[in-house]
Coordinates of C-alpha atoms in Angstrom, one line a residue:
X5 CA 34.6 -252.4 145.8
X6 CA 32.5 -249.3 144.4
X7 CA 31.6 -246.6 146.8
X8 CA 28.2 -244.7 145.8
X9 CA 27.3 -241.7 148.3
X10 CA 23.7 -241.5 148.5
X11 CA 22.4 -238.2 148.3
X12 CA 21.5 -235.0 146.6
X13 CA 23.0 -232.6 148.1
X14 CA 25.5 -230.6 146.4
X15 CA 28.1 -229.5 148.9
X16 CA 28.0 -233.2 150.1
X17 CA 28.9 -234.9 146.7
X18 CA 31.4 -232.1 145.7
X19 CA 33.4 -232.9 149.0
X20 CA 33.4 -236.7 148.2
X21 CA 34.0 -235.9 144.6
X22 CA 37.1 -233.6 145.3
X23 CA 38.2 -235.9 148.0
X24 CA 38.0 -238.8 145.5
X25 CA 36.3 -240.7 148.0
X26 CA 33.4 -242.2 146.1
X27 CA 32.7 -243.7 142.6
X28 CA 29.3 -242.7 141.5
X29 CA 25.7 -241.4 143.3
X30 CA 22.6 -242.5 144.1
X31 CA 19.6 -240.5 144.8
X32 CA 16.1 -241.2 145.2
X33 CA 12.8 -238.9 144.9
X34 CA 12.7 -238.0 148.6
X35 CA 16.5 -236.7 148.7
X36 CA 15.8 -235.2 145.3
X37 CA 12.8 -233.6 146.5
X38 CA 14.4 -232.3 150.1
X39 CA 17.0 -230.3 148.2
X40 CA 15.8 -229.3 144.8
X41 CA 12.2 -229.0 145.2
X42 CA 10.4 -229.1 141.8
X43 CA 13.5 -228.3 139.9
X44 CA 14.3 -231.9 139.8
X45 CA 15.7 -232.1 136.4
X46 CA 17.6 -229.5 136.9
X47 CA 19.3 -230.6 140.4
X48 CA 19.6 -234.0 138.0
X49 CA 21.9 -232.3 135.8
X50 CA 24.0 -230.6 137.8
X51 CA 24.9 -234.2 139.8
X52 CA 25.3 -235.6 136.7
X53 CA 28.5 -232.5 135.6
X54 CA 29.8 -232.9 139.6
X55 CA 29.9 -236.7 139.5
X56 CA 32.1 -237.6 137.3
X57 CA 30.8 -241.9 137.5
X58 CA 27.4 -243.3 137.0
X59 CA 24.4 -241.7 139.0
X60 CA 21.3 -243.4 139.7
X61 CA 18.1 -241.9 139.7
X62 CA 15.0 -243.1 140.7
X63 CA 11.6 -243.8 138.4
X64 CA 8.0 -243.1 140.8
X65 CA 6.1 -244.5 137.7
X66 CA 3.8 -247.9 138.4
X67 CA 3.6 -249.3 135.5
X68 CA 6.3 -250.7 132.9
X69 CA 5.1 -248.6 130.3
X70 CA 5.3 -245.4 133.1
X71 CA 9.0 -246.6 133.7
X72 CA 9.9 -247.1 130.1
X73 CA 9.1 -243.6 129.7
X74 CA 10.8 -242.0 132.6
X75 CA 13.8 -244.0 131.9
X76 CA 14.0 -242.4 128.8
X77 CA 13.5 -238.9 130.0
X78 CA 15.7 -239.2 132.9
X79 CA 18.6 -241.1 130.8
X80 CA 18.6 -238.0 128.3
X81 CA 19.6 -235.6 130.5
X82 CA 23.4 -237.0 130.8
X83 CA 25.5 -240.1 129.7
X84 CA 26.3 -241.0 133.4
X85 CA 22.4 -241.6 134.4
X86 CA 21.7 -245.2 135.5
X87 CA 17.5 -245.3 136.1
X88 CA 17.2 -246.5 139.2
X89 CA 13.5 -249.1 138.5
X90 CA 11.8 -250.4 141.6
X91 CA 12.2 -254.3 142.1
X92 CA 8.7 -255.1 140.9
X93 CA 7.1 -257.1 138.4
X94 CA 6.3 -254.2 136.8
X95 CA 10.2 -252.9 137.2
X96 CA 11.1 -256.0 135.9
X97 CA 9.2 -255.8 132.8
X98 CA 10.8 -252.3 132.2
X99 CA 14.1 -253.1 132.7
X100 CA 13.8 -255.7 129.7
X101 CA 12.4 -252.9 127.4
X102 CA 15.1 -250.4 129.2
X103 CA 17.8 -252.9 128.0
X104 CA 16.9 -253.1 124.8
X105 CA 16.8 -249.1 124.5
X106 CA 20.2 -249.2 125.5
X107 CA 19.6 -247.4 128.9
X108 CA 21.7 -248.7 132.3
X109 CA 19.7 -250.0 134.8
X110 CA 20.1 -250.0 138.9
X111 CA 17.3 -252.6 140.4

């Protein structure tokens, strides 16, 4: 079992961190928004330096081709980042071009 605390706020994932009690993160654009405003990407990477396993965050793109390309953005900013792609068809379809790009996936 795998134990992902979702959220995004700091103080809350370096407790679990430094408790060892969880194995990655999740996030999604509302949490991300709630603590880090319009400084996403850079709330993004500090996660990404605290937790030390995979963290997932989230696409708001509609389209495959809008996914693709945030997928690629958002996997850039640290090895641990999983893109986080809605369960659409239109997810779907980007997940099969994520894949091929070599990017980790969370549907």
């Amino acid at each position: 079992m795998k134990i992902f605390l979702d959220t995004a706020n700091l103080e809350d994932l370096k407790k679990a961190v430094d408790w060892q009690m969880i194995d990655g993160a999740t996030t999604n654009p509302t949490l991300m928004a709630r603590e880090a405003g319009k400084k996403f990407e850079k709330m993004a990477k500090a996660i990404c330096a605290l937790v030390p396993g995979p963290v997932s965050l989230e696409g708001v793109g509609l389209t495959a081709a809008e996914l693709v390309k945030e997928g690629k953005k958002l996997a850039a900013i640290a090895k641990n980042v999983v893109f986080k792609v809605p369960m659409t068809v239109e997810g779907l379809k980007a997940v099969r071009s994520l894949k091929k790009l070599g990017i980790k996936t969370n549907v």
